[in-house]
Amino acid sequence: MGSNTPESQIFLMFGNGWIANLMKDILLEQGKTIIMSKARIESREQVLSELTKHKPTRVINCASTRGTPNVDWCEDHKVETVRSNILGVLNVVDTCFQLGIHVTQIGSACIYTLSEEEIKHQPPFKETDEPFYQGSWYSRSRLLSELSIRHYSNLLLLRIRLPIAADLHKNNHIGRLLKYEKIVDLTGSGTVLPNLLPGALVLSEHAVTGIYNFVTPGQISNVELMELAKKYIRPDLTWQTFVLDDMLSTLRAPRSNCIMDTTKLQKKLREYGYEVKERREALEEVFQIMAEKGL
Ligand SMILES: NC(=O)c1ccc[n+]([C@@H]2O[C@H](COP(=O)([O-])OP(=O)(O)OC[C@H]3O[C@@H](n4cnc5c(N)ncnc54)[C@H](OP(=O)(O)O)[C@@H]3O)[C@@H](O)[C@H]2O)c1
């Protein structure tokens, strides 16, 4: 594992969704080799067959189920959720382990939560804090998945949260907010993908292992995102805010809210000359690109 130079890796991607394709585009722009696998990850045979056929030196797993239109879907599709998010993830990590391949798992930070009051007083969660949140079936599947894979020596586990990019994809937190008439004035961690995804690839290329809170430093507020949207792309935008309890009453399962510590991530990426941008700078850049694209 990691015997070739960082620049000469062959990447294989499981999952062909939003984040997988954003990573693919970055790799192609860098002139790297990336194979997009069509395997269903709950099938060990399919996963093994892809790995032995393509002989990647790096695997990235972006395959998972979050449900449509939102994670409430998982409440009614428990087995499907387990097969993708637990069995599938274990299959990928374990087969890579047996074949000596470094694997990057895109995981979730929604395995911690604090109340609105607690969040004001408690320090951000570090990677060393034991995850505990399992209030929704989605979070439970993510929690069990992380607990199952975290000791594998070939694993880089990146916990993302509220991903943000310069597009209007349905999974993009900005795209979601723009569809709502009322938003909750919440503040928490978010992953500004255009700045962070190239960093994920740096970590993968250097065969870094362990768990990292893969979020942008600082706290991102929904109201700030709406204000930036108004400034850059929707001058006529108006919105109302409502309290968290009112939002939760419209959902099947509770949601997590948390602030994650980014010290470990920033320090590690700095070792490779990669600077993680702070919240405001990273967000302004995203909205500037959206404005340039005419979104
Ligand atoms: N977007 C978010 O808000 C968010 C937040 C935190 C973490 N994450 C994590 O980030 C990762 C990528 O998210 P995303 O936004 O890119 O999601 P996405 O667009 O829904 O992509 C997920 C992809 O995984 C595939 N998939 C699901 N189950 C699979 C299975 N068993 N075998 C093979 N492929 C499977 C889906 O294909 P099919 O539709 O064909 O099944 C889809 O192409 C996921 O692990 C997600 O949980 C996302």
PDB file of N, CA and C in Angstrom, residues 129-221:
ATOM      1  N   ASP A 129     -13.482  11.914  20.087  1.00  0.00           N
ATOM      2  CA  ASP A 129     -14.740  11.821  20.845  1.00  0.00           C
ATOM      3  C   ASP A 129     -15.569  10.659  20.288  1.00  0.00           C
ATOM      4  N   GLU A 130     -16.058   9.832  21.186  1.00  0.00           N
ATOM      5  CA  GLU A 130     -16.815   8.657  20.749  1.00  0.00           C
ATOM      6  C   GLU A 130     -18.134   9.094  20.099  1.00  0.00           C
ATOM      7  N   PRO A 131     -18.410   8.669  18.851  1.00  0.00           N
ATOM      8  CA  PRO A 131     -19.693   9.036  18.230  1.00  0.00           C
ATOM      9  C   PRO A 131     -20.843   8.311  18.925  1.00  0.00           C
ATOM     10  N   PHE A 132     -22.009   8.947  18.932  1.00  0.00           N
ATOM     11  CA  PHE A 132     -23.106   8.366  19.722  1.00  0.00           C
ATOM     12  C   PHE A 132     -24.491   8.562  19.104  1.00  0.00           C
ATOM     13  N   TYR A 133     -24.624   9.444  18.117  1.00  0.00           N
ATOM     14  CA  TYR A 133     -25.986   9.803  17.700  1.00  0.00           C
ATOM     15  C   TYR A 133     -26.585   8.751  16.771  1.00  0.00           C
ATOM     16  N   GLN A 134     -27.771   8.270  17.119  1.00  0.00           N
ATOM     17  CA  GLN A 134     -28.454   7.291  16.271  1.00  0.00           C
ATOM     18  C   GLN A 134     -29.965   7.540  16.284  1.00  0.00           C
ATOM     19  N   GLY A 135     -30.317   8.832  16.262  1.00  0.00           N
ATOM     20  CA  GLY A 135     -31.736   9.202  16.351  1.00  0.00           C
ATOM     21  C   GLY A 135     -32.538   8.899  15.103  1.00  0.00           C
ATOM     22  N   SER A 136     -31.877   8.778  13.958  1.00  0.00           N
ATOM     23  CA  SER A 136     -32.561   8.374  12.722  1.00  0.00           C
ATOM     24  C   SER A 136     -31.922   7.074  12.244  1.00  0.00           C
ATOM     25  N   TRP A 137     -32.643   6.336  11.381  1.00  0.00           N
ATOM     26  CA  TRP A 137     -32.072   5.073  10.901  1.00  0.00           C
ATOM     27  C   TRP A 137     -30.831   5.348  10.051  1.00  0.00           C
ATOM     28  N   TYR A 138     -30.855   6.474   9.316  1.00  0.00           N
ATOM     29  CA  TYR A 138     -29.680   6.838   8.513  1.00  0.00           C
ATOM     30  C   TYR A 138     -28.461   7.028   9.428  1.00  0.00           C
ATOM     31  N   SER A 139     -28.612   7.842  10.472  1.00  0.00           N
ATOM     32  CA  SER A 139     -27.480   8.084  11.374  1.00  0.00           C
ATOM     33  C   SER A 139     -27.041   6.785  12.054  1.00  0.00           C
ATOM     34  N   ARG A 140     -28.033   5.961  12.410  1.00  0.00           N
ATOM     35  CA  ARG A 140     -27.688   4.691  13.055  1.00  0.00           C
ATOM     36  C   ARG A 140     -26.836   3.828  12.127  1.00  0.00           C
ATOM     37  N   SER A 141     -27.226   3.804  10.835  1.00  0.00           N
ATOM     38  CA  SER A 141     -26.457   2.995   9.882  1.00  0.00           C
ATOM     39  C   SER A 141     -25.046   3.570   9.734  1.00  0.00           C
ATOM     40  N   ARG A 142     -24.909   4.876   9.754  1.00  0.00           N
ATOM     41  CA  ARG A 142     -23.605   5.514   9.643  1.00  0.00           C
ATOM     42  C   ARG A 142     -22.751   5.248  10.881  1.00  0.00           C
ATOM     43  N   LEU A 143     -23.406   5.285  12.031  1.00  0.00           N
ATOM     44  CA  LEU A 143     -22.695   5.037  13.284  1.00  0.00           C
ATOM     45  C   LEU A 143     -22.179   3.594  13.319  1.00  0.00           C
ATOM     46  N   LEU A 144     -23.067   2.638  13.006  1.00  0.00           N
ATOM     47  CA  LEU A 144     -22.660   1.226  13.045  1.00  0.00           C
ATOM     48  C   LEU A 144     -21.573   0.957  12.008  1.00  0.00           C
ATOM     49  N   SER A 145     -21.698   1.610  10.859  1.00  0.00           N
ATOM     50  CA  SER A 145     -20.694   1.443   9.813  1.00  0.00           C
ATOM     51  C   SER A 145     -19.332   1.935  10.315  1.00  0.00           C
ATOM     52  N   GLU A 146     -19.324   3.144  10.880  1.00  0.00           N
ATOM     53  CA  GLU A 146     -18.030   3.685  11.353  1.00  0.00           C
ATOM     54  C   GLU A 146     -17.417   2.792  12.443  1.00  0.00           C
ATOM     55  N   LEU A 147     -18.267   2.353  13.369  1.00  0.00           N
ATOM     56  CA  LEU A 147     -17.739   1.508  14.458  1.00  0.00           C
ATOM     57  C   LEU A 147     -17.167   0.203  13.908  1.00  0.00           C
ATOM     58  N   SER A 148     -17.760  -0.299  12.806  1.00  0.00           N
ATOM     59  CA  SER A 148     -17.301  -1.577  12.242  1.00  0.00           C
ATOM     60  C   SER A 148     -15.985  -1.446  11.500  1.00  0.00           C
ATOM     61  N   ILE A 149     -15.779  -0.315  10.825  1.00  0.00           N
ATOM     62  CA  ILE A 149     -14.604  -0.238   9.930  1.00  0.00           C
ATOM     63  C   ILE A 149     -13.425   0.522  10.528  1.00  0.00           C
ATOM     64  N   ARG A 150     -13.621   1.213  11.624  1.00  0.00           N
ATOM     65  CA  ARG A 150     -12.622   2.217  12.010  1.00  0.00           C
ATOM     66  C   ARG A 150     -11.248   1.665  12.370  1.00  0.00           C
ATOM     67  N   HIS A 151     -11.141   0.359  12.637  1.00  0.00           N
ATOM     68  CA  HIS A 151      -9.823  -0.168  12.996  1.00  0.00           C
ATOM     69  C   HIS A 151      -9.041  -0.724  11.800  1.00  0.00           C
ATOM     70  N   TYR A 152      -9.623  -0.718  10.625  1.00  0.00           N
ATOM     71  CA  TYR A 152      -8.902  -1.230   9.449  1.00  0.00           C
ATOM     72  C   TYR A 152      -7.709  -0.320   9.145  1.00  0.00           C
ATOM     73  N   SER A 153      -6.563  -0.961   8.918  1.00  0.00           N
ATOM     74  CA  SER A 153      -5.323  -0.181   8.747  1.00  0.00           C
ATOM     75  C   SER A 153      -5.199   0.427   7.347  1.00  0.00           C
ATOM     76  N   ASN A 154      -6.069   0.040   6.423  1.00  0.00           N
ATOM     77  CA  ASN A 154      -6.005   0.581   5.047  1.00  0.00           C
ATOM     78  C   ASN A 154      -7.026   1.696   4.824  1.00  0.00           C
ATOM     79  N   LEU A 155      -7.664   2.173   5.909  1.00  0.00           N
ATOM     80  CA  LEU A 155      -8.841   3.050   5.769  1.00  0.00           C
ATOM     81  C   LEU A 155      -8.567   4.519   6.080  1.00  0.00           C
ATOM     82  N   LEU A 156      -9.029   5.374   5.161  1.00  0.00           N
ATOM     83  CA  LEU A 156      -9.153   6.807   5.427  1.00  0.00           C
ATOM     84  C   LEU A 156     -10.652   7.092   5.458  1.00  0.00           C
ATOM     85  N   LEU A 157     -11.158   7.531   6.595  1.00  0.00           N
ATOM     86  CA  LEU A 157     -12.593   7.780   6.739  1.00  0.00           C
ATOM     87  C   LEU A 157     -12.834   9.277   6.883  1.00  0.00           C
ATOM     88  N   LEU A 158     -13.527   9.838   5.900  1.00  0.00           N
ATOM     89  CA  LEU A 158     -13.780  11.282   5.886  1.00  0.00           C
ATOM     90  C   LEU A 158     -15.233  11.534   6.233  1.00  0.00           C
ATOM     91  N   ARG A 159     -15.440  12.204   7.370  1.00  0.00           N
ATOM     92  CA  ARG A 159     -16.820  12.480   7.819  1.00  0.00           C
ATOM     93  C   ARG A 159     -17.263  13.821   7.256  1.00  0.00           C
ATOM     94  N   ILE A 160     -18.222  13.784   6.323  1.00  0.00           N
ATOM     95  CA  ILE A 160     -18.688  15.045   5.757  1.00  0.00           C
ATOM     96  C   ILE A 160     -20.041  15.427   6.360  1.00  0.00           C
ATOM     97  N   ARG A 161     -20.417  16.681   6.169  1.00  0.00           N
ATOM     98  CA  ARG A 161     -21.702  17.149   6.708  1.00  0.00           C
ATOM     99  C   ARG A 161     -22.192  18.330   5.888  1.00  0.00           C
ATOM    100  N   LEU A 162     -23.479  18.360   5.598  1.00  0.00           N
ATOM    101  CA  LEU A 162     -24.109  19.438   4.826  1.00  0.00           C
ATOM    102  C   LEU A 162     -23.212  19.901   3.679  1.00  0.00           C
ATOM    103  N   PRO A 163     -23.008  19.026   2.688  1.00  0.00           N
ATOM    104  CA  PRO A 163     -22.105  19.383   1.594  1.00  0.00           C
ATOM    105  C   PRO A 163     -22.611  20.554   0.758  1.00  0.00           C
ATOM    106  N   ILE A 164     -21.665  21.396   0.362  1.00  0.00           N
ATOM    107  CA  ILE A 164     -21.973  22.626  -0.379  1.00  0.00           C
ATOM    108  C   ILE A 164     -21.058  22.676  -1.599  1.00  0.00           C
ATOM    109  N   ALA A 165     -21.640  22.943  -2.770  1.00  0.00           N
ATOM    110  CA  ALA A 165     -20.816  23.095  -3.977  1.00  0.00           C
ATOM    111  C   ALA A 165     -21.444  24.151  -4.865  1.00  0.00           C
ATOM    112  N   ALA A 166     -20.733  24.501  -5.958  1.00  0.00           N
ATOM    113  CA  ALA A 166     -21.194  25.586  -6.830  1.00  0.00           C
ATOM    114  C   ALA A 166     -22.128  25.045  -7.908  1.00  0.00           C
ATOM    115  N   ASP A 167     -23.199  24.395  -7.482  1.00  0.00           N
ATOM    116  CA  ASP A 167     -24.210  23.912  -8.432  1.00  0.00           C
ATOM    117  C   ASP A 167     -25.565  23.915  -7.733  1.00  0.00           C
ATOM    118  N   LEU A 168     -26.582  23.432  -8.415  1.00  0.00           N
ATOM    119  CA  LEU A 168     -27.913  23.396  -7.783  1.00  0.00           C
ATOM    120  C   LEU A 168     -28.389  21.947  -7.647  1.00  0.00           C
ATOM    121  N   HIS A 169     -27.446  21.033  -7.438  1.00  0.00           N
ATOM    122  CA  HIS A 169     -27.804  19.620  -7.261  1.00  0.00           C
ATOM    123  C   HIS A 169     -28.724  19.466  -6.052  1.00  0.00           C
ATOM    124  N   LYS A 170     -29.598  18.475  -6.123  1.00  0.00           N
ATOM    125  CA  LYS A 170     -30.570  18.290  -5.032  1.00  0.00           C
ATOM    126  C   LYS A 170     -29.899  17.946  -3.701  1.00  0.00           C
ATOM    127  N   ASN A 171     -28.690  17.409  -3.739  1.00  0.00           N
ATOM    128  CA  ASN A 171     -27.992  17.089  -2.484  1.00  0.00           C
ATOM    129  C   ASN A 171     -27.206  18.267  -1.916  1.00  0.00           C
ATOM    130  N   ASN A 172     -27.048  19.306  -2.743  1.00  0.00           N
ATOM    131  CA  ASN A 172     -26.286  20.475  -2.315  1.00  0.00           C
ATOM    132  C   ASN A 172     -27.108  21.240  -1.268  1.00  0.00           C
ATOM    133  N   HIS A 173     -26.506  21.534  -0.150  1.00  0.00           N
ATOM    134  CA  HIS A 173     -27.254  22.217   0.923  1.00  0.00           C
ATOM    135  C   HIS A 173     -27.796  23.568   0.443  1.00  0.00           C
ATOM    136  N   ILE A 174     -27.060  24.236  -0.446  1.00  0.00           N
ATOM    137  CA  ILE A 174     -27.553  25.520  -0.971  1.00  0.00           C
ATOM    138  C   ILE A 174     -28.817  25.279  -1.801  1.00  0.00           C
ATOM    139  N   GLY A 175     -28.741  24.274  -2.680  1.00  0.00           N
ATOM    140  CA  GLY A 175     -29.891  23.956  -3.539  1.00  0.00           C
ATOM    141  C   GLY A 175     -31.125  23.646  -2.701  1.00  0.00           C
ATOM    142  N   ARG A 176     -30.906  22.926  -1.621  1.00  0.00           N
ATOM    143  CA  ARG A 176     -32.040  22.573  -0.737  1.00  0.00           C
ATOM    144  C   ARG A 176     -32.637  23.820  -0.098  1.00  0.00           C
ATOM    145  N   LEU A 177     -31.763  24.678   0.452  1.00  0.00           N
ATOM    146  CA  LEU A 177     -32.264  25.880   1.139  1.00  0.00           C
ATOM    147  C   LEU A 177     -33.072  26.765   0.189  1.00  0.00           C
ATOM    148  N   LEU A 178     -32.594  26.864  -1.053  1.00  0.00           N
ATOM    149  CA  LEU A 178     -33.259  27.771  -2.000  1.00  0.00           C
ATOM    150  C   LEU A 178     -34.680  27.308  -2.342  1.00  0.00           C
ATOM    151  N   LYS A 179     -34.955  26.034  -2.094  1.00  0.00           N
ATOM    152  CA  LYS A 179     -36.309  25.521  -2.396  1.00  0.00           C
ATOM    153  C   LYS A 179     -37.302  25.803  -1.269  1.00  0.00           C
ATOM    154  N   TYR A 180     -36.784  26.106  -0.092  1.00  0.00           N
ATOM    155  CA  TYR A 180     -37.679  26.281   1.059  1.00  0.00           C
ATOM    156  C   TYR A 180     -38.163  27.730   1.184  1.00  0.00           C
ATOM    157  N   GLU A 181     -39.413  27.877   1.613  1.00  0.00           N
ATOM    158  CA  GLU A 181     -39.907  29.229   1.918  1.00  0.00           C
ATOM    159  C   GLU A 181     -39.469  29.643   3.316  1.00  0.00           C
ATOM    160  N   LYS A 182     -39.426  28.641   4.188  1.00  0.00           N
ATOM    161  CA  LYS A 182     -39.014  28.920   5.576  1.00  0.00           C
ATOM    162  C   LYS A 182     -37.753  28.127   5.876  1.00  0.00           C
ATOM    163  N   ILE A 183     -36.805  28.746   6.523  1.00  0.00           N
ATOM    164  CA  ILE A 183     -35.595  28.005   6.897  1.00  0.00           C
ATOM    165  C   ILE A 183     -35.371  28.129   8.410  1.00  0.00           C
ATOM    166  N   VAL A 184     -34.694  27.129   8.939  1.00  0.00           N
ATOM    167  CA  VAL A 184     -34.359  27.175  10.368  1.00  0.00           C
ATOM    168  C   VAL A 184     -33.042  27.918  10.525  1.00  0.00           C
ATOM    169  N   ASP A 185     -33.024  28.848  11.460  1.00  0.00           N
ATOM    170  CA  ASP A 185     -31.813  29.639  11.672  1.00  0.00           C
ATOM    171  C   ASP A 185     -30.811  28.830  12.494  1.00  0.00           C
ATOM    172  N   LEU A 186     -30.241  27.801  11.849  1.00  0.00           N
ATOM    173  CA  LEU A 186     -29.327  26.897  12.549  1.00  0.00           C
ATOM    174  C   LEU A 186     -27.894  27.157  12.127  1.00  0.00           C
ATOM    175  N   THR A 187     -26.988  26.855  13.024  1.00  0.00           N
ATOM    176  CA  THR A 187     -25.570  27.003  12.738  1.00  0.00           C
ATOM    177  C   THR A 187     -24.890  25.672  13.044  1.00  0.00           C
ATOM    178  N   GLY A 188     -24.052  25.229  12.113  1.00  0.00           N
ATOM    179  CA  GLY A 188     -23.338  23.975  12.356  1.00  0.00           C
ATOM    180  C   GLY A 188     -22.199  23.821  11.364  1.00  0.00           C
ATOM    181  N   SER A 189     -21.590  22.635  11.366  1.00  0.00           N
ATOM    182  CA  SER A 189     -20.494  22.395  10.423  1.00  0.00           C
ATOM    183  C   SER A 189     -21.038  22.063   9.048  1.00  0.00           C
ATOM    184  N   GLY A 190     -20.286  22.463   8.030  1.00  0.00           N
ATOM    185  CA  GLY A 190     -20.625  22.127   6.650  1.00  0.00           C
ATOM    186  C   GLY A 190     -19.352  21.837   5.870  1.00  0.00           C
ATOM    187  N   THR A 191     -19.500  21.055   4.793  1.00  0.00           N
ATOM    188  CA  THR A 191     -18.350  20.684   3.974  1.00  0.00           C
ATOM    189  C   THR A 191     -18.412  21.448   2.657  1.00  0.00           C
ATOM    190  N   VAL A 192     -17.529  22.442   2.496  1.00  0.00           N
ATOM    191  CA  VAL A 192     -17.496  23.201   1.245  1.00  0.00           C
ATOM    192  C   VAL A 192     -16.621  22.409   0.267  1.00  0.00           C
ATOM    193  N   LEU A 193     -17.302  21.668  -0.597  1.00  0.00           N
ATOM    194  CA  LEU A 193     -16.626  20.648  -1.410  1.00  0.00           C
ATOM    195  C   LEU A 193     -15.548  21.186  -2.357  1.00  0.00           C
ATOM    196  N   PRO A 194     -15.759  22.307  -3.062  1.00  0.00           N
ATOM    197  CA  PRO A 194     -14.728  22.716  -4.024  1.00  0.00           C
ATOM    198  C   PRO A 194     -13.365  22.921  -3.372  1.00  0.00           C
ATOM    199  N   ASN A 195     -13.340  23.379  -2.133  1.00  0.00           N
ATOM    200  CA  ASN A 195     -12.060  23.539  -1.447  1.00  0.00           C
ATOM    201  C   ASN A 195     -11.582  22.232  -0.821  1.00  0.00           C
ATOM    202  N   LEU A 196     -12.511  21.404  -0.334  1.00  0.00           N
ATOM    203  CA  LEU A 196     -12.080  20.224   0.431  1.00  0.00           C
ATOM    204  C   LEU A 196     -11.832  18.971  -0.416  1.00  0.00           C
ATOM    205  N   LEU A 197     -12.590  18.784  -1.503  1.00  0.00           N
ATOM    206  CA  LEU A 197     -12.411  17.526  -2.263  1.00  0.00           C
ATOM    207  C   LEU A 197     -11.000  17.353  -2.840  1.00  0.00           C
ATOM    208  N   PRO A 198     -10.361  18.418  -3.370  1.00  0.00           N
ATOM    209  CA  PRO A 198      -8.970  18.208  -3.807  1.00  0.00           C
ATOM    210  C   PRO A 198      -8.084  17.751  -2.645  1.00  0.00           C
ATOM    211  N   GLY A 199      -8.408  18.207  -1.447  1.00  0.00           N
ATOM    212  CA  GLY A 199      -7.661  17.782  -0.255  1.00  0.00           C
ATOM    213  C   GLY A 199      -7.885  16.300   0.031  1.00  0.00           C
ATOM    214  N   ALA A 200      -9.100  15.814  -0.204  1.00  0.00           N
ATOM    215  CA  ALA A 200      -9.376  14.381  -0.001  1.00  0.00           C
ATOM    216  C   ALA A 200      -8.493  13.554  -0.920  1.00  0.00           C
ATOM    217  N   LEU A 201      -8.312  14.048  -2.136  1.00  0.00           N
ATOM    218  CA  LEU A 201      -7.499  13.293  -3.097  1.00  0.00           C
ATOM    219  C   LEU A 201      -6.018  13.336  -2.727  1.00  0.00           C
ATOM    220  N   VAL A 202      -5.588  14.451  -2.147  1.00  0.00           N
ATOM    221  CA  VAL A 202      -4.197  14.533  -1.649  1.00  0.00           C
ATOM    222  C   VAL A 202      -3.992  13.477  -0.549  1.00  0.00           C
ATOM    223  N   LEU A 203      -4.951  13.387   0.352  1.00  0.00           N
ATOM    224  CA  LEU A 203      -4.836  12.412   1.452  1.00  0.00           C
ATOM    225  C   LEU A 203      -4.828  10.988   0.900  1.00  0.00           C
ATOM    226  N   SER A 204      -5.696  10.728  -0.057  1.00  0.00           N
ATOM    227  CA  SER A 204      -5.753   9.394  -0.664  1.00  0.00           C
ATOM    228  C   SER A 204      -4.435   9.075  -1.363  1.00  0.00           C
ATOM    229  N   GLU A 205      -3.942  10.004  -2.170  1.00  0.00           N
ATOM    230  CA  GLU A 205      -2.691   9.758  -2.907  1.00  0.00           C
ATOM    231  C   GLU A 205      -1.533   9.444  -1.967  1.00  0.00           C
ATOM    232  N   HIS A 206      -1.536  10.100  -0.806  1.00  0.00           N
ATOM    233  CA  HIS A 206      -0.441   9.862   0.147  1.00  0.00           C
ATOM    234  C   HIS A 206      -0.754   8.719   1.109  1.00  0.00           C
ATOM    235  N   ALA A 207      -1.838   7.994   0.832  1.00  0.00           N
ATOM    236  CA  ALA A 207      -2.208   6.821   1.636  1.00  0.00           C
ATOM    237  C   ALA A 207      -2.347   7.149   3.127  1.00  0.00           C
ATOM    238  N   VAL A 208      -2.900   8.328   3.404  1.00  0.00           N
ATOM    239  CA  VAL A 208      -3.154   8.706   4.804  1.00  0.00           C
ATOM    240  C   VAL A 208      -4.299   7.827   5.322  1.00  0.00           C
ATOM    241  N   THR A 209      -4.190   7.385   6.554  1.00  0.00           N
ATOM    242  CA  THR A 209      -5.249   6.553   7.131  1.00  0.00           C
ATOM    243  C   THR A 209      -5.798   7.208   8.404  1.00  0.00           C
ATOM    244  N   GLY A 210      -6.924   6.689   8.873  1.00  0.00           N
ATOM    245  CA  GLY A 210      -7.529   7.201  10.102  1.00  0.00           C
ATOM    246  C   GLY A 210      -8.817   7.965   9.802  1.00  0.00           C
ATOM    247  N   ILE A 211      -9.370   8.538  10.864  1.00  0.00           N
ATOM    248  CA  ILE A 211     -10.644   9.252  10.755  1.00  0.00           C
ATOM    249  C   ILE A 211     -10.367  10.752  10.739  1.00  0.00           C
ATOM    250  N   TYR A 212     -11.043  11.462   9.850  1.00  0.00           N
ATOM    251  CA  TYR A 212     -10.917  12.929   9.788  1.00  0.00           C
ATOM    252  C   TYR A 212     -12.300  13.562   9.701  1.00  0.00           C
ATOM    253  N   ASN A 213     -12.515  14.602  10.507  1.00  0.00           N
ATOM    254  CA  ASN A 213     -13.714  15.434  10.349  1.00  0.00           C
ATOM    255  C   ASN A 213     -13.510  16.238   9.081  1.00  0.00           C
ATOM    256  N   PHE A 214     -14.291  15.913   8.053  1.00  0.00           N
ATOM    257  CA  PHE A 214     -14.031  16.501   6.735  1.00  0.00           C
ATOM    258  C   PHE A 214     -15.013  17.643   6.489  1.00  0.00           C
ATOM    259  N   VAL A 215     -14.855  18.671   7.312  1.00  0.00           N
ATOM    260  CA  VAL A 215     -15.742  19.843   7.223  1.00  0.00           C
ATOM    261  C   VAL A 215     -14.886  21.100   7.175  1.00  0.00           C
ATOM    262  N   THR A 216     -15.508  22.169   6.723  1.00  0.00           N
ATOM    263  CA  THR A 216     -14.823  23.453   6.600  1.00  0.00           C
ATOM    264  C   THR A 216     -14.708  24.102   7.986  1.00  0.00           C
ATOM    265  N   PRO A 217     -13.545  24.691   8.308  1.00  0.00           N
ATOM    266  CA  PRO A 217     -13.402  25.325   9.628  1.00  0.00           C
ATOM    267  C   PRO A 217     -14.420  26.451   9.818  1.00  0.00           C
ATOM    268  N   GLY A 218     -14.967  26.548  11.018  1.00  0.00           N
ATOM    269  CA  GLY A 218     -15.950  27.595  11.318  1.00  0.00           C
ATOM    270  C   GLY A 218     -17.366  27.055  11.253  1.00  0.00           C
ATOM    271  N   GLN A 219     -18.292  27.878  11.695  1.00  0.00           N
ATOM    272  CA  GLN A 219     -19.698  27.451  11.745  1.00  0.00           C
ATOM    273  C   GLN A 219     -20.474  28.114  10.621  1.00  0.00           C
ATOM    274  N   ILE A 220     -21.229  27.303   9.891  1.00  0.00           N
ATOM    275  CA  ILE A 220     -21.987  27.824   8.749  1.00  0.00           C
ATOM    276  C   ILE A 220     -23.445  27.957   9.166  1.00  0.00           C
ATOM    277  N   SER A 221     -24.011  29.144   8.926  1.00  0.00           N
ATOM    278  CA  SER A 221     -25.419  29.318   9.307  1.00  0.00           C
ATOM    279  C   SER A 221     -26.288  29.372   8.054  1.00  0.00           C
TER     280      SER A 221
END
